[in-house]
Amino acid sequence: MKKEALISTKNLTKDYITGTVVTHALKGVDFEVHEGEFIAIMGHSGSGKSTLMHILGFLDVPTSGEYMFDGENTRKFDDDKLAEIRNKKVGFVFQAFNLLPRTTAVDNVRLPMIYAGIKEEEQIKRAEKALLDVGLGNRMKNKSNELSGGQQQRVAIARALINKPRIIFADEPTGNLDSASSREIMEIFDNLHKEGHTIIIVTHEDNIAAHAQRIVKMKDGLTFNGHS
Amino acid sequence: MNHWLTIKLAITGLLANKMRAFLTILGTIIGVSAIIVIVSVGNGAESLIVSQVESIGSNLVGVLPGGSDEDEPPAALMGIVITTLKYEDITALRDIPNVVEVAGYNREVGEVIYKNNKTETTLTGTFATYPVVEDTAVAEGRFFNDTEERGIAKVIVLGSKIKEDLFGSRSPIGESVKIQNVSFKVIGVMEERGSSGFSNNDTLVFIPVRTMHKLILGVNHLALARIKVNDDQNVDEVMASVENILRGRHGIDDPKDDDFTVVSQAQGLKTIQNITGSIKIMLTAIAFIALIVGGIGIMNVMYIAVTERTREIGLRKALGARRNDILSQFLIEAVSITGIGGAIGIIIGVLFSALVATTIQYLGYDWAFIVTEDSIIIASIVIAGVGIVFGYGPAKKAAGLPAIEALRYE
């Protein structure tokens, strides 16, 4: 008997209304993610891959369909519950890094712990450990604008991991990086996967998708299972 | 949520745009320092006037020409000339029980000339009873007597400062000085009394009141009379008798028709405090308007900040910030901005008040430097209130932004 999925969706749809024009971004997605999987979602821009990731990551809500997360139906989640899940159960890595400007690496990594209500000493201890783990032991007090792109993305990964999430979402994490930095970042994701983390990465690059265990292709708001 | 980190972030954000930050808090600085200065100067002015009134003595009753309503200042204080109070009205008050003495006054600013020397003075026409009523005495020579007062004698008693200006260390007794081309014989010099409130008693000169009426002013009414009562406790009784006698002399039946006003020191103080109090309230209201305008400026800047930082808000939400976290973050920012402005405003206000007080003291007035804790506490509460009231709209807008839309915002 198969273990119950961490994420499972049934007939998930998302419509965007701009004026009188309705865009069907998702047209009924059935999708499952199991604990420890490393999945790449691929597709052209407009295929719905980002929309799917945002819904799965609780940044957006579906128009219709079922979304079960960790055994719970997400339909009944209110604003504060969604905030709590974003805080404790999921970690995000964005293409544009999204660090707070003029703020040190340590303070950036502390941010999710601040919202989790963790004690300050504990925050600093954990943030420093996390930065050490991503190889930024010598950059902790540097402000975000004093770091290179690759370093900023490593801070973002440390931040995503800090509250020990059940799943990590990465939206084109290497999109703004040169190839050397991209390799370093993907190495970190590989290691996280080996450690047992569940990872979903959105990309349109084959060599990035190649790191994943399973590739899900998207086209016109629907998913097609590919091969790894 | 760690508020200290929020405040730190707010200040970092402020410093990132120094000119904007300065202009934002300028309104708060001006409003707060204005409140502090106005309250301080108001208290100083009040203390000056009150000290003047108190220096008159609590056992003195004043009579002013012209009626007055309850709580309103007598017309004479407003510079209106009323001619109903006569010399004989006041001499008639001498026989009231418990009255020690009475004195009538007329004053005129003028110049007193001795040979080639001249000096500014306040010419005071009064009764021979002046030294008794005002608790003073001559240092040299004598004050004019009753006969001289009635007989329109051309005699003069000099204030100590006037004597020094005109005669130096020489004795002026028996010399002749001129006022408005009338020659007066100097018969005495008053002892030094120093200034009380606005007036310096040492720059006065004294001549018999009837001489003043006939030879200087060409009038026959008094501007003011003072009655010395033997004890504070008899003041009310004497005031009632004064009113009765004057009504009888002026043929008045209804107290509403009074053409004179009898005031005690206590009433005088009350009237002054009413006037200064309402002036202070008016000025403080103006300062509050400045604060509110400053608050609107802060609200405007906070709205701009919310728009500029939409992505940051989206990110914070993605990382688990609840609505209330964002709301309190922006409220704390607004209150930090007003708080910084308020602190600077309080410092500037206190320094400016001290400067005003020092300057006025230097000019020789009995001015107290008063900055009450109340005005600082009230200013602080108002600042925090302005921050919360004007920060709430932008903060609520920020808190209500949907996570993904905020994150996608370009």
XYZ file of C-alpha atoms in Angstrom:
638
model
C 0.000 0.000 0.000
C 1.352 3.418 -1.014
C 2.099 5.954 1.712
C -0.338 8.877 1.841
C 0.791 11.839 -0.286
C 2.042 15.068 1.349
C 0.250 17.024 -1.358
C -2.615 15.871 -3.472
C -4.867 17.943 -5.692
C -8.025 16.995 -7.511
C -9.310 18.948 -10.503
C -7.606 22.172 -9.354
C -8.567 25.238 -11.418
C -7.581 28.872 -11.291
C -9.187 31.670 -13.287
C -7.850 35.208 -13.515
C -10.278 37.947 -14.408
C -8.821 41.024 -16.039
C -11.649 43.392 -16.864
C -14.081 41.241 -18.883
C -11.445 38.729 -20.026
C -11.216 35.475 -18.060
C -7.894 33.618 -18.240
C -7.999 29.957 -17.272
C -4.535 29.536 -15.799
C -5.236 26.049 -14.407
C -7.824 23.845 -16.038
C -8.139 20.916 -13.659
C -4.824 19.748 -12.279
C -4.496 16.396 -10.513
C -1.152 16.296 -8.811
C 0.539 14.358 -6.017
C 3.728 14.940 -4.103
C 5.148 12.392 -1.672
C 7.435 13.012 1.234
C 11.094 13.200 0.123
C 10.387 13.729 -3.573
C 12.375 16.163 -5.734
C 10.060 17.301 -8.512
C 10.691 19.735 -11.349
C 7.690 21.470 -12.912
C 8.539 22.518 -16.447
C 6.710 24.474 -19.057
C 6.715 27.605 -21.141
C 5.714 30.910 -19.662
C 1.946 31.022 -19.429
C 1.706 27.264 -19.031
C 0.444 27.686 -15.447
C 3.509 26.312 -13.653
C 4.003 29.365 -11.433
C 0.286 29.583 -10.692
C 0.305 25.945 -9.589
C 3.332 26.505 -7.390
C 1.792 29.605 -5.781
C -1.385 27.692 -4.973
C 0.547 24.697 -3.623
C 2.660 27.143 -1.569
C -0.425 28.894 -0.085
C 0.433 32.229 -1.672
C -2.721 32.018 -3.768
C -6.024 30.165 -3.538
C -7.592 27.939 -6.245
C -10.856 28.884 -7.961
C -12.166 25.340 -7.599
C -10.983 21.810 -6.899
C -9.540 20.088 -3.860
C -6.152 20.670 -2.325
C -5.135 18.301 0.467
C -1.959 19.223 2.352
C -0.499 16.892 4.974
C -3.880 15.215 5.348
C -5.862 18.452 5.702
C -8.285 19.996 3.248
C -6.961 23.505 2.679
C -10.331 24.950 1.718
C -11.219 25.792 5.298
C -7.935 27.570 6.118
C -8.396 31.204 7.144
C -5.905 34.049 6.754
C -3.981 33.418 9.954
C -3.874 29.651 9.373
C -2.463 30.258 5.880
C 0.162 32.565 7.367
C 1.082 29.918 9.913
C 1.441 27.232 7.214
C 3.563 29.521 5.051
C 5.666 30.198 8.106
C 6.164 26.683 9.449
C 5.355 24.127 6.772
C 6.697 25.578 3.532
C 9.876 27.343 2.490
C 10.216 29.581 -0.563
C 13.166 30.333 -2.801
C 12.455 32.999 -5.410
C 14.103 33.877 -8.700
C 14.760 37.443 -7.517
C 16.058 36.236 -4.097
C 13.674 38.654 -2.298
C 15.900 39.536 0.614
C 15.137 42.595 2.728
C 17.337 45.429 1.454
C 19.934 47.036 3.762
C 19.499 44.162 6.195
C 22.203 41.708 7.282
C 22.237 38.066 6.179
C 21.535 36.969 9.762
C 18.544 39.303 10.127
C 17.151 38.104 6.792
C 17.351 34.482 7.891
C 15.765 35.406 11.244
C 12.646 36.833 9.611
C 10.538 33.595 9.505
C 11.567 32.820 13.094
C 10.436 36.286 14.193
C 6.965 35.533 12.851
C 7.112 32.082 14.481
C 7.704 33.764 17.840
C 11.037 32.097 18.562
C 13.278 33.654 21.236
C 15.908 36.079 19.989
C 18.971 34.134 21.207
C 17.613 30.977 19.613
C 16.908 32.925 16.387
C 20.461 34.171 16.123
C 21.961 30.764 16.999
C 19.868 28.975 14.373
C 20.370 31.676 11.714
C 24.141 31.523 12.121
C 24.114 27.714 11.915
C 21.933 27.830 8.770
C 24.254 30.349 7.086
C 27.238 28.176 7.999
C 25.489 25.205 6.371
C 25.097 27.061 3.050
C 28.743 28.168 3.140
C 28.236 31.798 4.204
C 29.984 31.603 7.584
C 32.103 34.629 6.670
C 29.227 36.747 5.317
C 26.760 36.743 8.211
C 26.996 40.429 9.095
C 27.045 41.590 5.486
C 23.992 43.451 4.261
C 22.027 41.855 1.440
C 23.123 44.458 -1.112
C 26.779 43.669 -0.288
C 26.380 40.040 -1.406
C 26.727 38.499 -4.883
C 23.698 36.905 -6.586
C 24.789 33.399 -5.654
C 25.397 34.438 -2.047
C 22.005 36.142 -1.866
C 20.304 32.985 -3.127
C 22.139 30.951 -0.492
C 20.830 33.339 2.186
C 17.356 32.802 0.713
C 17.786 29.004 0.927
C 18.954 29.276 4.540
C 15.874 31.392 5.212
C 13.566 28.868 3.492
C 14.916 26.033 5.647
C 15.039 27.854 8.962
C 11.649 26.759 10.345
C 12.191 23.124 9.186
C 9.440 23.132 6.535
C 7.737 20.005 5.176
C 8.367 21.172 1.616
C 10.535 23.665 -0.251
C 9.257 25.566 -3.293
C 11.819 27.090 -5.622
C 10.606 29.337 -8.442
C 13.346 29.534 -11.148
C 15.997 29.672 -8.388
C 18.846 29.958 -10.878
C 17.058 32.317 -13.263
C 19.085 35.343 -12.184
C 22.425 33.561 -11.733
C 25.475 32.805 -13.883
C 26.265 29.155 -14.627
C 28.894 28.743 -11.898
C 26.562 30.084 -9.217
C 23.716 28.023 -10.677
C 25.776 24.864 -10.254
C 26.533 25.734 -6.631
C 22.870 26.397 -5.880
C 21.741 23.163 -7.537
C 24.378 21.278 -5.527
C 22.723 22.588 -2.369
C 19.314 21.396 -3.603
C 20.789 17.981 -4.417
C 22.188 17.717 -0.911
C 18.884 18.783 0.611
C 17.158 16.080 -1.394
C 19.661 13.499 -0.148
C 18.935 14.630 3.409
C 15.303 13.763 2.771
C 13.789 17.203 2.068
C 10.791 17.426 -0.234
C 11.511 19.902 -3.040
C 9.460 21.312 -5.895
C 11.374 23.387 -8.368
C 9.830 25.399 -11.199
C 12.110 25.855 -14.184
C 12.207 25.988 -17.954
C 15.817 24.818 -18.210
C 16.410 21.108 -18.956
C 19.770 20.955 -17.165
C 18.164 22.273 -13.982
C 15.198 19.917 -14.289
C 17.676 17.069 -14.729
C 18.528 17.317 -11.006
C 14.980 16.300 -10.117
C 13.702 12.781 -9.529
C 10.515 13.373 -11.421
C 9.607 15.973 -14.048
C 6.063 17.268 -14.427
C 5.446 19.114 -17.685
C 2.760 21.736 -17.924
C 0.985 23.071 -20.953
C -2.114 25.271 -21.187
C -2.997 24.818 -17.543
C -2.711 21.023 -17.457
C 0.001 18.657 -16.202
C 1.639 15.840 -18.149
C 3.898 13.371 -16.391
C 7.366 13.217 -17.913
C 10.330 11.009 -17.088
C 13.368 11.532 -14.939
C 6.971 39.779 16.542
C 10.175 41.430 17.612
C 9.314 45.120 17.907
C 12.874 46.253 18.440
C 13.902 44.811 15.081
C 10.871 46.518 13.522
C 11.925 49.867 14.962
C 15.475 49.239 13.747
C 14.176 48.467 10.255
C 11.938 51.556 10.356
C 14.873 53.800 11.240
C 17.076 52.182 8.572
C 14.275 52.825 6.078
C 14.007 56.433 7.239
C 17.742 57.059 6.883
C 17.712 55.613 3.370
C 15.872 58.736 2.254
C 17.156 61.511 4.497
C 15.508 64.502 2.845
C 12.117 62.830 2.813
C 12.518 61.722 6.411
C 13.454 65.240 7.479
C 10.477 66.808 5.710
C 8.197 64.127 7.135
C 9.152 64.779 10.728
C 9.434 68.556 10.294
C 5.705 69.013 10.810
C 5.856 67.053 14.046
C 8.924 68.970 15.215
C 7.274 72.335 14.590
C 3.973 71.315 16.151
C 5.498 69.842 19.288
C 8.051 72.579 19.878
C 5.296 75.165 19.328
C 3.155 73.535 22.016
C 6.040 73.456 24.487
C 7.063 77.078 23.769
C 3.509 78.406 23.882
C 2.722 76.718 27.174
C 6.057 77.818 28.646
C 5.798 81.432 27.473
C 2.152 81.510 28.570
C 3.115 80.326 32.043
C 5.998 82.806 32.165
C 3.774 85.714 31.180
C 1.174 84.638 33.668
C 3.743 84.423 36.451
C 4.942 87.903 35.548
C 1.459 89.401 35.722
C 0.523 87.436 38.798
C 3.670 88.570 40.613
C 2.727 92.130 39.766
C -0.745 91.709 41.163
C 0.518 89.907 44.234
C 3.050 92.654 44.868
C 0.152 95.023 45.385
C -0.710 93.168 48.556
C -3.659 91.012 49.504
C -5.125 93.598 51.873
C -5.673 96.128 49.098
C -8.981 96.766 47.394
C -8.989 98.476 44.037
C -11.668 100.741 42.615
C -11.801 101.212 38.868
C -14.115 103.487 36.936
C -16.695 101.739 34.734
C -18.844 98.696 35.407
C -17.882 95.162 34.547
C -19.545 91.827 34.134
C -18.637 88.813 36.143
C -15.425 87.187 34.824
C -14.742 89.962 32.367
C -11.989 92.516 32.795
C -13.015 96.060 33.788
C -13.240 98.484 30.863
C -10.424 100.579 32.312
C -8.010 97.664 31.830
C -8.799 97.697 28.131
C -7.697 101.319 27.777
C -11.123 102.912 27.685
C -11.260 106.231 29.510
C -14.188 106.568 31.861
C -14.592 109.698 33.894
C -17.062 108.658 36.575
C -14.608 108.194 39.448
C -14.040 111.516 41.253
C -11.670 112.738 43.925
C -14.482 113.213 46.428
C -15.740 109.664 45.803
C -12.522 108.303 47.180
C -12.079 110.668 50.098
C -15.601 109.659 51.143
C -14.354 106.074 51.614
C -11.922 107.008 54.390
C -14.485 106.590 57.142
C -15.419 102.965 56.352
C -14.550 100.802 59.344
C -11.336 98.782 59.011
C -10.029 101.027 56.246
C -6.495 102.160 57.007
C -6.132 104.646 54.158
C -7.288 105.356 50.621
C -5.399 106.780 47.662
C -6.472 107.805 44.164
C -4.200 107.710 41.124
C -3.716 109.139 37.669
C -0.748 108.194 35.560
C 0.873 109.741 32.541
C 4.066 108.865 30.725
C 6.284 111.916 30.361
C 9.652 113.519 30.628
C 11.159 115.171 33.678
C 13.833 117.815 33.088
C 16.484 119.191 35.405
C 18.677 121.801 33.745
C 20.291 119.914 30.835
C 19.355 116.476 32.093
C 16.126 114.799 31.217
C 14.711 111.331 31.685
C 11.625 109.276 30.864
C 9.270 108.738 33.734
C 5.785 107.741 34.686
C 4.217 110.749 36.285
C 1.939 109.675 39.102
C -0.643 111.994 40.566
C -1.709 110.607 43.907
C -2.808 111.319 47.448
C -0.646 112.262 50.407
C -1.599 108.832 51.766
C 0.362 107.009 49.026
C 3.270 105.844 51.256
C 0.827 104.342 53.764
C -1.338 102.604 51.159
C 1.614 101.209 49.218
C 3.767 100.334 52.234
C 6.694 102.513 51.239
C 8.545 105.537 52.586
C 10.808 108.366 51.531
C 14.540 107.858 51.789
C 15.270 111.564 51.809
C 13.193 114.661 52.454
C 9.429 114.031 52.832
C 6.295 113.046 50.886
C 3.771 115.818 50.164
C 1.114 116.376 52.833
C -2.640 116.747 52.818
C -2.532 120.537 52.598
C -0.262 120.398 49.560
C -2.499 117.758 47.986
C -5.615 119.913 48.368
C -3.843 123.172 47.597
C -2.579 122.158 44.146
C 1.016 122.626 45.293
C 3.762 122.330 42.704
C 5.864 119.849 44.679
C 7.361 116.561 43.511
C 8.793 113.378 45.046
C 11.236 111.424 42.843
C 11.719 107.698 42.448
C 15.251 106.619 43.395
C 16.246 105.839 39.777
C 14.958 109.214 38.510
C 16.852 111.027 41.249
C 20.038 109.197 40.268
C 19.532 109.930 36.550
C 19.002 113.650 37.099
C 21.122 114.465 40.137
C 23.642 111.659 40.496
C 24.805 111.480 44.091
C 23.833 115.076 44.915
C 20.811 115.844 47.029
C 17.896 117.129 44.913
C 15.906 118.545 47.817
C 14.891 122.120 47.154
C 15.888 121.936 43.449
C 13.408 122.657 40.713
C 12.460 120.234 37.895
C 10.160 120.761 34.911
C 7.414 118.570 33.577
C 5.421 119.775 30.551
C 6.740 123.293 31.215
C 5.492 123.323 34.791
C 8.156 123.790 37.453
C 8.033 121.541 40.499
C 10.008 121.829 43.690
C 11.642 118.550 44.739
C 10.732 117.772 48.348
C 11.629 114.095 48.645
C 13.129 110.919 47.170
C 11.452 107.523 47.557
C 13.306 104.538 48.940
C 14.426 101.972 46.379
C 11.703 99.359 45.732
C 12.821 97.557 42.574
C 10.457 96.366 39.896
C 7.344 94.364 40.375
C 5.922 92.736 37.283
C 5.928 95.105 34.335
C 6.550 98.357 36.194
C 9.631 99.643 37.886
C 8.596 101.666 40.943
C 11.919 103.480 40.987
C 11.250 105.274 37.695
C 8.060 106.917 38.984
C 7.693 110.510 40.154
C 4.871 111.651 42.422
C 2.889 114.893 42.497
C -0.362 115.761 44.284
C -3.320 114.335 42.370
C -5.147 117.640 42.099
C -2.032 119.304 40.742
C -1.963 116.499 38.175
C -5.605 117.165 37.281
C -5.372 120.924 36.967
C -1.876 121.549 35.590
C -0.942 118.407 33.628
C -3.985 116.449 32.436
C -6.781 119.020 32.515
C -9.283 116.471 33.852
C -11.096 115.937 37.127
C -11.462 112.164 37.342
C -9.325 109.408 38.822
C -8.078 106.419 36.856
C -7.742 104.149 39.860
C -8.083 104.106 43.612
C -6.662 101.737 46.171
C -7.988 101.137 49.649
C -5.811 99.615 52.326
C -7.725 97.369 54.691
C -6.368 96.595 58.150
C -6.743 92.822 57.743
C -7.277 90.328 54.883
C -10.384 89.022 56.613
C -12.135 92.383 56.397
C -11.624 92.763 52.662
C -15.062 91.449 51.633
C -16.871 93.627 54.149
C -14.959 96.727 53.068
C -15.675 95.969 49.402
C -19.410 95.823 50.147
C -19.271 99.145 52.005
C -17.318 100.744 49.152
C -19.943 99.598 46.666
C -22.784 100.929 48.822
C -21.192 104.324 49.328
C -20.316 104.771 45.666
C -23.805 103.691 44.561
C -25.268 106.239 46.978
C -23.015 108.976 45.674
C -23.742 108.131 42.029
C -27.479 107.626 42.558
C -27.438 103.980 41.452
C -30.150 101.578 42.672
C -29.405 98.450 40.649
C -25.904 96.914 40.985
C -26.134 96.112 37.263
C -25.918 99.831 36.548
C -22.669 100.270 38.497
C -20.335 102.771 36.861
C -17.398 101.535 38.900
C -15.771 98.207 39.708
C -14.452 97.166 43.078
C -11.852 94.417 42.899
C -9.807 92.541 45.415
C -6.457 91.026 44.622
C -8.041 87.569 44.499
C -10.529 88.744 41.877
C -7.816 90.492 39.943
C -5.807 87.298 39.833
C -8.823 85.353 38.679
C -9.519 87.827 35.876
C -5.895 87.709 34.717
C -5.823 83.950 34.803
C -9.031 83.871 32.763
C -7.447 86.077 30.115
C -4.075 84.314 29.967
C -5.819 80.948 30.136
C -7.967 81.642 27.095
C -4.986 83.033 25.175
C -3.003 79.891 26.002
C -5.852 77.650 24.873
C -6.155 79.537 21.587
C -2.426 79.372 20.853
C -2.251 75.722 21.823
C -5.134 75.013 19.444
C -3.107 76.606 16.646
C -0.124 74.428 17.551
C -2.413 71.377 17.462
C -3.428 72.314 13.937
C 0.267 72.354 13.015
C 0.581 68.871 14.513
C -2.414 67.598 12.571
C -1.006 69.015 9.341
C 2.264 67.259 10.216
C 0.287 64.074 10.791
C -1.304 64.290 7.352
C 2.200 64.645 5.897
C 3.206 61.497 7.719
C 0.134 59.676 6.436
C 1.011 60.679 2.877
C 4.571 59.432 3.225
C 3.385 56.199 4.843
C 1.035 55.562 1.902
C 3.953 56.096 -0.480
C 6.062 53.745 1.637
C 3.379 51.056 1.505
C 3.275 51.272 -2.288
C 7.051 51.297 -2.597
C 7.372 48.343 -0.291
C 4.554 46.229 -1.693
C 7.055 43.512 -2.645
C 8.552 43.558 0.834
C 5.068 43.156 2.316
C 4.428 40.246 -0.074
C 7.693 38.643 0.950
C 6.926 39.031 4.645
C 3.547 37.401 4.073
C 5.202 34.576 2.113
C 7.465 33.998 5.094
C 4.543 33.767 7.478
C 3.649 37.310 8.562
C 0.032 37.556 9.694
C -2.183 40.543 8.977
C -1.561 41.866 12.482
C 2.205 41.547 12.090
C 2.155 43.795 9.019
C -0.339 46.162 10.647
C 1.781 46.566 13.765
C 4.956 46.905 11.714
C 3.640 49.910 9.815
C 2.032 51.391 12.923
C 5.326 51.086 14.790
C 7.062 52.754 11.861
C 4.604 55.653 11.896
C 4.879 56.032 15.660
C 8.698 55.827 15.427
C 8.693 58.649 12.874
C 6.425 60.833 15.008
C 8.350 59.784 18.112
C 11.655 60.947 16.664
C 10.035 64.189 15.511
C 8.405 64.601 18.898
C 11.632 64.071 20.818
C 13.434 66.621 18.647
C 10.444 68.965 19.004
C 10.481 68.692 22.794
C 14.217 69.443 22.924
C 13.884 72.432 20.572
C 10.810 73.645 22.447
C 12.535 73.516 25.842
C 15.693 75.183 24.501
C 13.683 77.927 22.816
C 11.606 78.510 25.956
C 14.821 78.801 27.972
C 16.166 81.284 25.439
C 13.004 83.394 25.679
C 13.114 83.308 29.476
C 16.812 84.215 29.601
C 16.298 87.096 27.192
C 13.351 88.513 29.121
C 15.155 88.086 32.445
C 18.126 89.909 30.934
C 15.805 92.794 30.084
C 15.114 93.094 33.803
C 11.716 91.448 34.181
C 10.686 89.019 36.826
C 10.044 86.204 34.299
C 9.986 82.577 35.383
C 11.270 79.811 33.067
C 8.532 77.223 33.407
C 8.346 74.015 31.381
C 5.805 71.824 33.084
C 5.928 68.041 32.979
C 2.307 68.276 31.902
C 3.111 69.999 28.633
C 5.780 67.385 27.822
C 3.504 64.491 28.760
C 0.598 65.954 26.790
C 2.848 66.604 23.793
C 4.146 63.018 23.950
C 0.652 61.546 24.119
C -0.488 63.742 21.227
C 2.541 62.677 19.144
C 1.876 58.992 19.737
C -1.795 59.629 18.924
C -0.901 61.405 15.682
C 1.368 58.487 14.722
C -1.339 55.909 15.400
C -4.227 57.852 13.872
C -2.370 58.811 10.698
C -0.381 55.577 10.458
C -3.454 53.344 10.750
C -4.833 53.897 7.233
C -1.573 53.062 5.427
C -0.862 50.174 7.833
C -4.306 48.669 7.219
C -3.801 48.982 3.484
C -0.448 47.176 3.771
C -1.910 44.427 5.969
C -4.749 43.809 3.532
C -2.578 43.229 0.456
C -2.892 39.652 -0.887
C 0.439 37.832 -0.591
C 0.892 36.810 -4.208
C -0.220 40.108 -5.722
C 2.133 41.977 -3.402
C 4.961 39.623 -4.304
C 4.355 40.029 -8.039
C 4.172 43.835 -7.773
C 6.728 45.570 -9.977
